[in-house]
Amino acid sequence: AEPMEPAGGAPRESAGAEALLGELEARVQEVVRASSWWERHGVDCAILALSLFALPPGFLCLRSDRPLVFALGITILGVCHYTLTVKGSHLATHGALTESRGWSKVWTLFFVEVCTSFTAEYAKYGHVKMHHGYTNVLGLGDSSTWRLPCLNRYVYMFLAPLLIPIITPLVAVERLREVELRTALRTLGLISLGLYSQYWLLLNVSGFQSPGSALACMLITRSLLAHPYLHVNIFQHIGLPMFSPDKKPRRIHMMSLGVLNLPRLPVLDWAFGHSLISCHVEHHLFPRLSDNMCLKVKPVVSQFLHEKQLPYNEDSYLARFRLFLQRYEEFMVQTPPITELVGLQ
């Protein structure tokens, strides 16, 4: 374990960390209160609505015999799929799409179960409760679910992402053993609805002649952005300081040390959302903010952390990609070393 801070009185450091977080929250809330509904929720809802409205043209493009038009259809359906399943599911799971609890639950079921083919209960538990509650804490929120030590670096980085559309519903079904029967039946019904709807539309709207060709198209569209999806999930936490469960730091130190922002990337900003790309630090500090609001408070958060001499991790996609290829064994196979922040636990 590596000490990263000078020793100090634990109660004093704890109070100082809480005061820092309180000061940052006050600054962010000031920005949020001054923002309109359109800024808080409307922009992201509009992006999701546009993605839904773009689906019919995407299916119709697949009727064409012209390669460019067909490729356009694949691209539209692929980008829309990831916008609905990653951005939509992420925002809905955090309750960032609406301030209504009832509608928040509806959107969570729609985006997570119908669109993503996953279970809403486990999405909330695994992502919101564990990953956000224990960011980079070994055995809890350390992103270990993304590690597959049995695969070498090239298979993992280049081939494994193609299996995500197949693995996702299988993992969801396996998790259903842990929920009530009625919840399991609901989830199975909604996942089946989502998968069969796309299959039916490919056969009856896009004009695919065989089940095999329709299923192959489903796999292609659902894999279109699978590589950056997997990469982003490992780049922004793994390789950063990891903490022991009994000595985890206070929230502001945990998030500033254990989270990394990537630069803005137009396609990924649209499909995954700012909170998963260029505003991941802001998202971990304020998980109920929408993507657009994370982008709006980003200057406030970065200025505050720099002003208080706290880490604000940033790196490029290509730099992280090269780093993970070079240090794959260390990051993705071996047990990561524990970082001890002396006096900040």
mmCIF file of C-alpha atoms in Angstrom:
data_model
loop_
_atom_site.group_PDB
_atom_site.id
_atom_site.type_symbol
_atom_site.label_atom_id
_atom_site.label_comp_id
_atom_site.label_asym_id
_atom_site.label_seq_id
_atom_site.Cartn_x
_atom_site.Cartn_y
_atom_site.Cartn_z
ATOM 1 C CA ALA A 1 0.000 0.000 0.000
ATOM 2 C CA GLU A 2 1.202 3.509 -0.819
ATOM 3 C CA PRO A 3 0.637 6.416 1.585
ATOM 4 C CA MET A 4 -0.321 9.474 -0.447
ATOM 5 C CA GLU A 5 -0.970 12.111 2.192
ATOM 6 C CA PRO A 6 0.804 13.228 5.329
ATOM 7 C CA ALA A 7 -0.557 11.886 8.566
ATOM 8 C CA GLY A 8 -3.032 14.047 10.433
ATOM 9 C CA GLY A 9 -5.740 13.871 13.053
ATOM 10 C CA ALA A 10 -8.546 11.699 11.670
ATOM 11 C CA PRO A 11 -11.460 13.669 13.169
ATOM 12 C CA ARG A 12 -10.012 16.960 11.931
ATOM 13 C CA GLU A 13 -9.353 15.564 8.436
ATOM 14 C CA SER A 14 -12.853 14.045 8.345
ATOM 15 C CA ALA A 15 -14.458 17.363 9.270
ATOM 16 C CA GLY A 16 -12.292 19.108 6.703
ATOM 17 C CA ALA A 17 -13.362 16.701 3.952
ATOM 18 C CA GLU A 18 -17.047 17.158 4.834
ATOM 19 C CA ALA A 19 -16.591 20.939 4.819
ATOM 20 C CA LEU A 20 -14.937 20.785 1.387
ATOM 21 C CA LEU A 21 -17.747 18.655 -0.021
ATOM 22 C CA GLY A 22 -20.346 20.969 1.523
ATOM 23 C CA GLU A 23 -18.694 24.010 -0.039
ATOM 24 C CA LEU A 24 -18.585 22.324 -3.450
ATOM 25 C CA GLU A 25 -22.223 21.220 -3.152
ATOM 26 C CA ALA A 26 -23.250 24.792 -2.364
ATOM 27 C CA ARG A 27 -21.503 26.089 -5.479
ATOM 28 C CA VAL A 28 -23.036 23.396 -7.683
ATOM 29 C CA GLN A 29 -26.528 23.856 -6.238
ATOM 30 C CA GLU A 30 -26.295 27.549 -7.008
ATOM 31 C CA VAL A 31 -25.747 26.680 -10.679
ATOM 32 C CA VAL A 32 -28.558 24.096 -10.623
ATOM 33 C CA ARG A 33 -31.068 26.538 -9.071
ATOM 34 C CA ALA A 34 -30.253 29.113 -11.736
ATOM 35 C CA SER A 35 -30.849 26.571 -14.531
ATOM 36 C CA SER A 36 -34.107 26.080 -16.422
ATOM 37 C CA TRP A 37 -36.002 22.793 -16.753
ATOM 38 C CA TRP A 38 -34.688 22.543 -20.305
ATOM 39 C CA GLU A 39 -31.116 22.645 -19.019
ATOM 40 C CA ARG A 40 -31.773 20.280 -16.094
ATOM 41 C CA HIS A 41 -33.744 17.634 -17.989
ATOM 42 C CA GLY A 42 -34.991 18.838 -21.357
ATOM 43 C CA VAL A 43 -31.787 18.597 -23.401
ATOM 44 C CA ASP A 44 -31.189 14.958 -22.493
ATOM 45 C CA CYS A 45 -34.858 14.010 -22.881
ATOM 46 C CA ALA A 46 -34.782 15.589 -26.359
ATOM 47 C CA ILE A 47 -31.731 13.512 -27.334
ATOM 48 C CA LEU A 48 -33.467 10.327 -26.192
ATOM 49 C CA ALA A 49 -36.683 11.319 -28.006
ATOM 50 C CA LEU A 50 -34.745 12.000 -31.228
ATOM 51 C CA SER A 51 -33.166 8.565 -30.919
ATOM 52 C CA LEU A 52 -36.598 6.956 -30.688
ATOM 53 C CA PHE A 53 -37.883 8.984 -33.657
ATOM 54 C CA ALA A 54 -34.819 7.985 -35.707
ATOM 55 C CA LEU A 55 -35.555 4.265 -35.366
ATOM 56 C CA PRO A 56 -38.219 4.044 -38.158
ATOM 57 C CA PRO A 57 -35.914 5.659 -40.776
ATOM 58 C CA GLY A 58 -33.160 3.307 -39.616
ATOM 59 C CA PHE A 59 -35.315 0.213 -40.140
ATOM 60 C CA LEU A 60 -36.500 1.517 -43.520
ATOM 61 C CA CYS A 61 -32.927 2.137 -44.694
ATOM 62 C CA LEU A 62 -32.253 -1.570 -44.238
ATOM 63 C CA ARG A 63 -34.775 -2.316 -47.023
ATOM 64 C CA SER A 64 -32.438 -0.737 -49.565
ATOM 65 C CA ASP A 65 -30.205 -2.710 -51.930
ATOM 66 C CA ARG A 66 -27.769 0.187 -52.054
ATOM 67 C CA PRO A 67 -24.785 -0.508 -49.761
ATOM 68 C CA LEU A 68 -24.427 3.085 -48.546
ATOM 69 C CA VAL A 69 -28.101 3.364 -47.584
ATOM 70 C CA PHE A 70 -27.985 -0.044 -45.895
ATOM 71 C CA ALA A 71 -24.846 0.999 -43.991
ATOM 72 C CA LEU A 72 -26.610 4.218 -42.960
ATOM 73 C CA GLY A 73 -29.446 2.115 -41.529
ATOM 74 C CA ILE A 74 -26.995 0.002 -39.531
ATOM 75 C CA THR A 75 -25.319 3.158 -38.225
ATOM 76 C CA ILE A 76 -28.606 4.809 -37.245
ATOM 77 C CA LEU A 77 -29.870 1.721 -35.423
ATOM 78 C CA GLY A 78 -26.517 1.127 -33.739
ATOM 79 C CA VAL A 79 -26.082 4.679 -32.470
ATOM 80 C CA CYS A 80 -29.730 4.863 -31.380
ATOM 81 C CA HIS A 81 -29.388 1.535 -29.583
ATOM 82 C CA TYR A 82 -26.453 2.800 -27.519
ATOM 83 C CA THR A 83 -28.090 6.158 -26.869
ATOM 84 C CA LEU A 84 -31.162 4.436 -25.453
ATOM 85 C CA THR A 85 -29.354 1.638 -23.633
ATOM 86 C CA VAL A 86 -26.318 3.460 -22.243
ATOM 87 C CA LYS A 87 -27.316 7.114 -21.920
ATOM 88 C CA GLY A 88 -31.007 6.388 -21.291
ATOM 89 C CA SER A 89 -30.428 3.540 -18.835
ATOM 90 C CA HIS A 90 -27.704 5.429 -16.991
ATOM 91 C CA LEU A 91 -29.759 8.580 -16.493
ATOM 92 C CA ALA A 92 -32.918 6.632 -15.612
ATOM 93 C CA THR A 93 -31.113 4.455 -13.067
ATOM 94 C CA HIS A 94 -29.853 7.581 -11.296
ATOM 95 C CA GLY A 95 -33.261 9.276 -11.453
ATOM 96 C CA ALA A 96 -31.750 12.096 -13.532
ATOM 97 C CA LEU A 97 -34.401 12.176 -16.275
ATOM 98 C CA THR A 98 -37.247 13.496 -14.186
ATOM 99 C CA GLU A 99 -37.994 14.707 -10.674
ATOM 100 C CA SER A 100 -41.044 12.420 -10.482
ATOM 101 C CA ARG A 101 -40.407 9.114 -8.673
ATOM 102 C CA GLY A 102 -43.218 7.394 -10.546
ATOM 103 C CA TRP A 103 -41.996 8.394 -14.001
ATOM 104 C CA SER A 104 -38.423 7.667 -12.953
ATOM 105 C CA LYS A 105 -39.396 4.048 -12.280
ATOM 106 C CA VAL A 106 -41.227 3.807 -15.620
ATOM 107 C CA TRP A 107 -38.211 5.142 -17.532
ATOM 108 C CA THR A 108 -35.883 2.802 -15.641
ATOM 109 C CA LEU A 109 -37.943 -0.234 -16.660
ATOM 110 C CA PHE A 110 -38.176 0.969 -20.251
ATOM 111 C CA PHE A 111 -34.526 1.853 -20.800
ATOM 112 C CA VAL A 112 -32.916 -0.867 -18.660
ATOM 113 C CA GLU A 113 -35.184 -3.853 -19.278
ATOM 114 C CA VAL A 114 -36.903 -3.235 -22.633
ATOM 115 C CA CYS A 115 -34.002 -1.505 -24.409
ATOM 116 C CA THR A 116 -30.913 -2.903 -22.653
ATOM 117 C CA SER A 117 -32.156 -6.427 -21.836
ATOM 118 C CA PHE A 118 -30.962 -6.160 -18.249
ATOM 119 C CA THR A 119 -32.603 -6.193 -14.842
ATOM 120 C CA ALA A 120 -33.530 -2.823 -13.318
ATOM 121 C CA GLU A 121 -33.067 -4.039 -9.739
ATOM 122 C CA TYR A 122 -29.524 -5.239 -10.280
ATOM 123 C CA ALA A 123 -28.638 -2.161 -12.343
ATOM 124 C CA LYS A 124 -29.576 0.003 -9.367
ATOM 125 C CA TYR A 125 -27.843 -2.244 -6.849
ATOM 126 C CA GLY A 126 -24.663 -2.874 -8.806
ATOM 127 C CA HIS A 127 -24.216 0.598 -10.237
ATOM 128 C CA VAL A 128 -25.853 3.097 -7.900
ATOM 129 C CA LYS A 129 -25.420 1.402 -4.522
ATOM 130 C CA MET A 130 -22.111 -0.434 -4.982
ATOM 131 C CA HIS A 131 -20.141 1.334 -7.719
ATOM 132 C CA HIS A 132 -21.113 4.852 -6.655
ATOM 133 C CA GLY A 133 -21.241 4.143 -2.947
ATOM 134 C CA TYR A 134 -17.860 2.404 -2.891
ATOM 135 C CA THR A 135 -15.992 3.776 -5.900
ATOM 136 C CA ASN A 136 -12.636 1.989 -6.268
ATOM 137 C CA VAL A 137 -13.072 0.152 -2.951
ATOM 138 C CA LEU A 138 -11.694 -3.366 -3.444
ATOM 139 C CA GLY A 139 -14.337 -6.072 -3.531
ATOM 140 C CA LEU A 140 -17.220 -3.581 -3.600
ATOM 141 C CA GLY A 141 -17.122 -0.840 -6.230
ATOM 142 C CA ASP A 142 -13.742 -1.545 -7.804
ATOM 143 C CA SER A 143 -15.006 -2.302 -11.362
ATOM 144 C CA SER A 144 -13.820 -5.908 -10.923
ATOM 145 C CA THR A 145 -16.844 -7.154 -12.896
ATOM 146 C CA TRP A 146 -15.039 -5.849 -15.998
ATOM 147 C CA ARG A 147 -11.952 -7.977 -15.351
ATOM 148 C CA LEU A 148 -11.562 -11.261 -17.234
ATOM 149 C CA PRO A 149 -8.082 -12.543 -16.276
ATOM 150 C CA CYS A 150 -8.508 -15.630 -18.482
ATOM 151 C CA LEU A 151 -8.323 -13.463 -21.633
ATOM 152 C CA ASN A 152 -5.141 -11.973 -23.011
ATOM 153 C CA ARG A 153 -4.938 -8.247 -23.736
ATOM 154 C CA TYR A 154 -5.721 -8.462 -27.452
ATOM 155 C CA VAL A 155 -8.710 -10.777 -27.092
ATOM 156 C CA TYR A 156 -10.102 -8.625 -24.279
ATOM 157 C CA MET A 157 -9.581 -5.226 -25.910
ATOM 158 C CA PHE A 158 -10.542 -6.174 -29.475
ATOM 159 C CA LEU A 159 -12.773 -9.277 -29.504
ATOM 160 C CA ALA A 160 -14.514 -9.527 -26.115
ATOM 161 C CA PRO A 161 -16.657 -6.385 -26.667
ATOM 162 C CA LEU A 162 -18.468 -8.170 -29.507
ATOM 163 C CA LEU A 163 -19.950 -10.579 -26.950
ATOM 164 C CA ILE A 164 -21.555 -7.859 -24.808
ATOM 165 C CA PRO A 165 -24.962 -8.027 -26.607
ATOM 166 C CA ILE A 166 -25.088 -11.793 -25.957
ATOM 167 C CA ILE A 167 -23.711 -11.750 -22.416
ATOM 168 C CA THR A 168 -25.947 -8.926 -21.154
ATOM 169 C CA PRO A 169 -29.328 -10.773 -21.253
ATOM 170 C CA LEU A 170 -27.676 -13.983 -20.023
ATOM 171 C CA VAL A 171 -26.289 -12.187 -16.971
ATOM 172 C CA ALA A 172 -29.706 -10.596 -16.421
ATOM 173 C CA VAL A 173 -31.411 -14.005 -16.415
ATOM 174 C CA GLU A 174 -28.799 -15.361 -13.985
ATOM 175 C CA ARG A 175 -29.444 -12.428 -11.618
ATOM 176 C CA LEU A 176 -33.177 -13.158 -11.594
ATOM 177 C CA ARG A 177 -32.586 -15.996 -9.136
ATOM 178 C CA GLU A 178 -32.084 -13.331 -6.463
ATOM 179 C CA VAL A 179 -35.398 -11.480 -6.934
ATOM 180 C CA GLU A 180 -39.066 -12.235 -6.219
ATOM 181 C CA LEU A 181 -40.970 -14.369 -8.723
ATOM 182 C CA ARG A 182 -43.234 -11.540 -9.902
ATOM 183 C CA THR A 183 -40.222 -9.267 -10.432
ATOM 184 C CA ALA A 184 -38.455 -12.020 -12.375
ATOM 185 C CA LEU A 185 -41.522 -12.585 -14.565
ATOM 186 C CA ARG A 186 -41.834 -8.845 -15.227
ATOM 187 C CA THR A 187 -38.178 -8.584 -16.188
ATOM 188 C CA LEU A 188 -38.339 -11.634 -18.452
ATOM 189 C CA GLY A 189 -41.439 -10.218 -20.126
ATOM 190 C CA LEU A 190 -39.900 -6.779 -20.746
ATOM 191 C CA ILE A 191 -36.582 -8.198 -21.978
ATOM 192 C CA SER A 192 -38.449 -10.530 -24.344
ATOM 193 C CA LEU A 193 -40.570 -7.617 -25.561
ATOM 194 C CA GLY A 194 -37.500 -5.560 -26.407
ATOM 195 C CA LEU A 195 -35.644 -8.347 -28.189
ATOM 196 C CA TYR A 196 -38.670 -9.633 -30.102
ATOM 197 C CA SER A 197 -39.730 -6.126 -31.158
ATOM 198 C CA GLN A 198 -36.414 -5.515 -32.917
ATOM 199 C CA TYR A 199 -36.486 -8.988 -34.457
ATOM 200 C CA TRP A 200 -40.072 -8.492 -35.712
ATOM 201 C CA LEU A 201 -39.308 -5.054 -37.157
ATOM 202 C CA LEU A 202 -36.286 -6.393 -39.044
ATOM 203 C CA LEU A 203 -38.426 -9.111 -40.618
ATOM 204 C CA ASN A 204 -41.575 -7.078 -41.306
ATOM 205 C CA VAL A 205 -40.300 -3.521 -41.860
ATOM 206 C CA SER A 206 -36.729 -3.969 -43.034
ATOM 207 C CA GLY A 207 -37.663 -6.979 -45.162
ATOM 208 C CA PHE A 208 -35.108 -9.527 -43.951
ATOM 209 C CA GLN A 209 -35.895 -12.888 -45.493
ATOM 210 C CA SER A 210 -34.632 -15.261 -42.816
ATOM 211 C CA PRO A 211 -34.453 -15.407 -39.015
ATOM 212 C CA GLY A 212 -30.689 -15.876 -39.203
ATOM 213 C CA SER A 213 -30.118 -12.670 -41.151
ATOM 214 C CA ALA A 214 -32.351 -10.709 -38.746
ATOM 215 C CA LEU A 215 -30.493 -12.084 -35.720
ATOM 216 C CA ALA A 216 -27.140 -11.266 -37.356
ATOM 217 C CA CYS A 217 -28.305 -7.694 -37.942
ATOM 218 C CA MET A 218 -29.395 -7.429 -34.307
ATOM 219 C CA LEU A 219 -25.924 -8.541 -33.207
ATOM 220 C CA ILE A 220 -24.198 -6.051 -35.527
ATOM 221 C CA THR A 221 -26.273 -3.041 -34.462
ATOM 222 C CA ARG A 222 -25.985 -3.955 -30.767
ATOM 223 C CA SER A 223 -22.195 -4.300 -31.162
ATOM 224 C CA LEU A 224 -21.593 -1.083 -33.106
ATOM 225 C CA LEU A 225 -20.201 0.878 -30.130
ATOM 226 C CA ALA A 226 -19.380 -2.093 -27.913
ATOM 227 C CA HIS A 227 -15.630 -1.445 -28.037
ATOM 228 C CA PRO A 228 -15.713 2.108 -26.680
ATOM 229 C CA TYR A 229 -18.404 1.047 -24.205
ATOM 230 C CA LEU A 230 -16.128 -1.562 -22.631
ATOM 231 C CA HIS A 231 -13.045 0.653 -22.876
ATOM 232 C CA VAL A 232 -14.706 3.643 -21.209
ATOM 233 C CA ASN A 233 -15.851 1.484 -18.311
ATOM 234 C CA ILE A 234 -12.311 0.371 -17.525
ATOM 235 C CA PHE A 235 -10.380 3.512 -18.486
ATOM 236 C CA GLN A 236 -12.101 5.777 -15.972
ATOM 237 C CA HIS A 237 -11.454 3.776 -12.778
ATOM 238 C CA ILE A 238 -9.032 0.889 -13.194
ATOM 239 C CA GLY A 239 -5.396 1.957 -12.910
ATOM 240 C CA LEU A 240 -6.315 4.727 -10.471
ATOM 241 C CA PRO A 241 -5.939 4.494 -6.656
ATOM 242 C CA MET A 242 -7.835 1.598 -5.058
ATOM 243 C CA PHE A 243 -8.933 1.607 -1.422
ATOM 244 C CA SER A 244 -9.414 -0.906 1.375
ATOM 245 C CA PRO A 245 -13.021 -1.381 2.609
ATOM 246 C CA ASP A 246 -12.036 -0.582 6.195
ATOM 247 C CA LYS A 247 -9.911 2.433 5.287
ATOM 248 C CA LYS A 248 -11.794 4.094 2.467
ATOM 249 C CA PRO A 249 -11.379 7.861 2.219
ATOM 250 C CA ARG A 250 -14.097 10.476 2.522
ATOM 251 C CA ARG A 251 -16.324 10.982 -0.493
ATOM 252 C CA ILE A 252 -14.611 14.019 -2.001
ATOM 253 C CA HIS A 253 -11.181 12.355 -1.825
ATOM 254 C CA MET A 254 -12.555 9.028 -3.095
ATOM 255 C CA MET A 255 -14.106 10.641 -6.168
ATOM 256 C CA SER A 256 -11.293 13.060 -6.970
ATOM 257 C CA LEU A 257 -8.676 10.301 -6.755
ATOM 258 C CA GLY A 258 -10.580 7.314 -8.161
ATOM 259 C CA VAL A 259 -12.382 8.809 -11.180
ATOM 260 C CA LEU A 260 -11.051 10.074 -14.515
ATOM 261 C CA ASN A 261 -12.508 12.276 -17.260
ATOM 262 C CA LEU A 262 -11.924 11.659 -20.946
ATOM 263 C CA PRO A 263 -11.995 14.551 -23.436
ATOM 264 C CA ARG A 264 -15.208 15.376 -25.285
ATOM 265 C CA LEU A 265 -15.853 12.938 -28.135
ATOM 266 C CA PRO A 266 -18.942 13.900 -30.230
ATOM 267 C CA VAL A 267 -20.293 10.421 -31.019
ATOM 268 C CA LEU A 268 -19.682 9.092 -27.502
ATOM 269 C CA ASP A 269 -20.994 12.310 -25.914
ATOM 270 C CA TRP A 270 -24.239 11.750 -27.810
ATOM 271 C CA ALA A 271 -24.563 7.982 -27.348
ATOM 272 C CA PHE A 272 -23.105 7.520 -23.846
ATOM 273 C CA GLY A 273 -23.666 10.979 -22.352
ATOM 274 C CA HIS A 274 -21.311 13.568 -20.879
ATOM 275 C CA SER A 275 -21.496 11.967 -17.437
ATOM 276 C CA LEU A 276 -19.788 8.838 -18.787
ATOM 277 C CA ILE A 277 -17.203 10.618 -20.941
ATOM 278 C CA SER A 278 -15.938 14.124 -20.184
ATOM 279 C CA CYS A 279 -17.804 14.729 -16.909
ATOM 280 C CA HIS A 280 -17.307 11.463 -15.056
ATOM 281 C CA VAL A 281 -15.741 13.146 -12.027
ATOM 282 C CA GLU A 282 -18.706 15.539 -11.836
ATOM 283 C CA HIS A 283 -21.111 12.628 -12.225
ATOM 284 C CA HIS A 284 -19.569 10.666 -9.346
ATOM 285 C CA LEU A 285 -19.725 13.716 -7.101
ATOM 286 C CA PHE A 286 -23.305 14.589 -8.140
ATOM 287 C CA PRO A 287 -24.888 11.422 -9.596
ATOM 288 C CA ARG A 288 -28.441 12.791 -9.824
ATOM 289 C CA LEU A 289 -27.475 15.538 -12.257
ATOM 290 C CA SER A 290 -28.334 14.988 -15.930
ATOM 291 C CA ASP A 291 -25.638 14.821 -18.585
ATOM 292 C CA ASN A 292 -26.250 18.396 -19.649
ATOM 293 C CA MET A 293 -26.043 19.654 -16.068
ATOM 294 C CA CYS A 294 -22.820 17.712 -15.474
ATOM 295 C CA LEU A 295 -21.383 19.552 -18.457
ATOM 296 C CA LYS A 296 -22.656 22.875 -17.118
ATOM 297 C CA VAL A 297 -21.144 22.414 -13.623
ATOM 298 C CA LYS A 298 -17.868 20.993 -14.965
ATOM 299 C CA PRO A 299 -16.011 24.362 -14.826
ATOM 300 C CA VAL A 300 -17.217 24.882 -11.242
ATOM 301 C CA VAL A 301 -16.050 21.430 -10.119
ATOM 302 C CA SER A 302 -12.687 21.529 -11.903
ATOM 303 C CA GLN A 303 -11.943 25.037 -10.628
ATOM 304 C CA PHE A 304 -12.866 24.038 -7.071
ATOM 305 C CA LEU A 305 -10.711 20.900 -7.031
ATOM 306 C CA HIS A 306 -7.739 22.756 -8.496
ATOM 307 C CA GLU A 307 -8.274 25.610 -6.047
ATOM 308 C CA LYS A 308 -8.234 23.162 -3.102
ATOM 309 C CA GLN A 309 -5.247 21.292 -4.582
ATOM 310 C CA LEU A 310 -7.250 18.094 -4.999
ATOM 311 C CA PRO A 311 -6.714 15.723 -7.952
ATOM 312 C CA TYR A 312 -8.775 16.226 -11.111
ATOM 313 C CA ASN A 313 -7.863 13.285 -13.342
ATOM 314 C CA GLU A 314 -8.027 13.747 -17.110
ATOM 315 C CA ASP A 315 -6.516 11.772 -19.974
ATOM 316 C CA SER A 316 -7.201 11.055 -23.641
ATOM 317 C CA TYR A 317 -8.921 7.909 -24.941
ATOM 318 C CA LEU A 318 -5.882 6.983 -27.032
ATOM 319 C CA ALA A 319 -3.463 7.487 -24.122
ATOM 320 C CA ARG A 320 -5.550 5.236 -21.852
ATOM 321 C CA PHE A 321 -5.878 2.652 -24.617
ATOM 322 C CA ARG A 322 -2.098 2.495 -25.061
ATOM 323 C CA LEU A 323 -1.595 2.386 -21.282
ATOM 324 C CA PHE A 324 -3.966 -0.569 -20.866
ATOM 325 C CA LEU A 325 -2.301 -2.506 -23.683
ATOM 326 C CA GLN A 326 1.100 -1.900 -22.110
ATOM 327 C CA ARG A 327 0.082 -2.642 -18.504
ATOM 328 C CA TYR A 328 -2.776 -5.088 -19.075
ATOM 329 C CA GLU A 329 -1.424 -7.728 -16.692
ATOM 330 C CA GLU A 330 -1.011 -5.180 -13.913
ATOM 331 C CA PHE A 331 -4.415 -3.547 -14.377
ATOM 332 C CA MET A 332 -6.685 -6.379 -15.502
ATOM 333 C CA VAL A 333 -5.138 -9.608 -14.150
ATOM 334 C CA GLN A 334 -3.248 -8.917 -10.947
ATOM 335 C CA THR A 335 -4.888 -7.725 -7.718
ATOM 336 C CA PRO A 336 -4.406 -3.946 -7.626
ATOM 337 C CA PRO A 337 -2.368 -2.445 -4.774
ATOM 338 C CA ILE A 338 -4.259 -0.620 -2.021
ATOM 339 C CA THR A 339 -3.660 3.113 -1.704
ATOM 340 C CA GLU A 340 -3.732 4.382 1.870
ATOM 341 C CA LEU A 341 -4.583 8.042 2.365
ATOM 342 C CA VAL A 342 -3.156 8.461 5.819
ATOM 343 C CA GLY A 343 -5.397 10.641 7.982
ATOM 344 C CA LEU A 344 -8.168 10.914 5.365
ATOM 345 C CA GLN A 345 -10.077 7.694 6.108
#
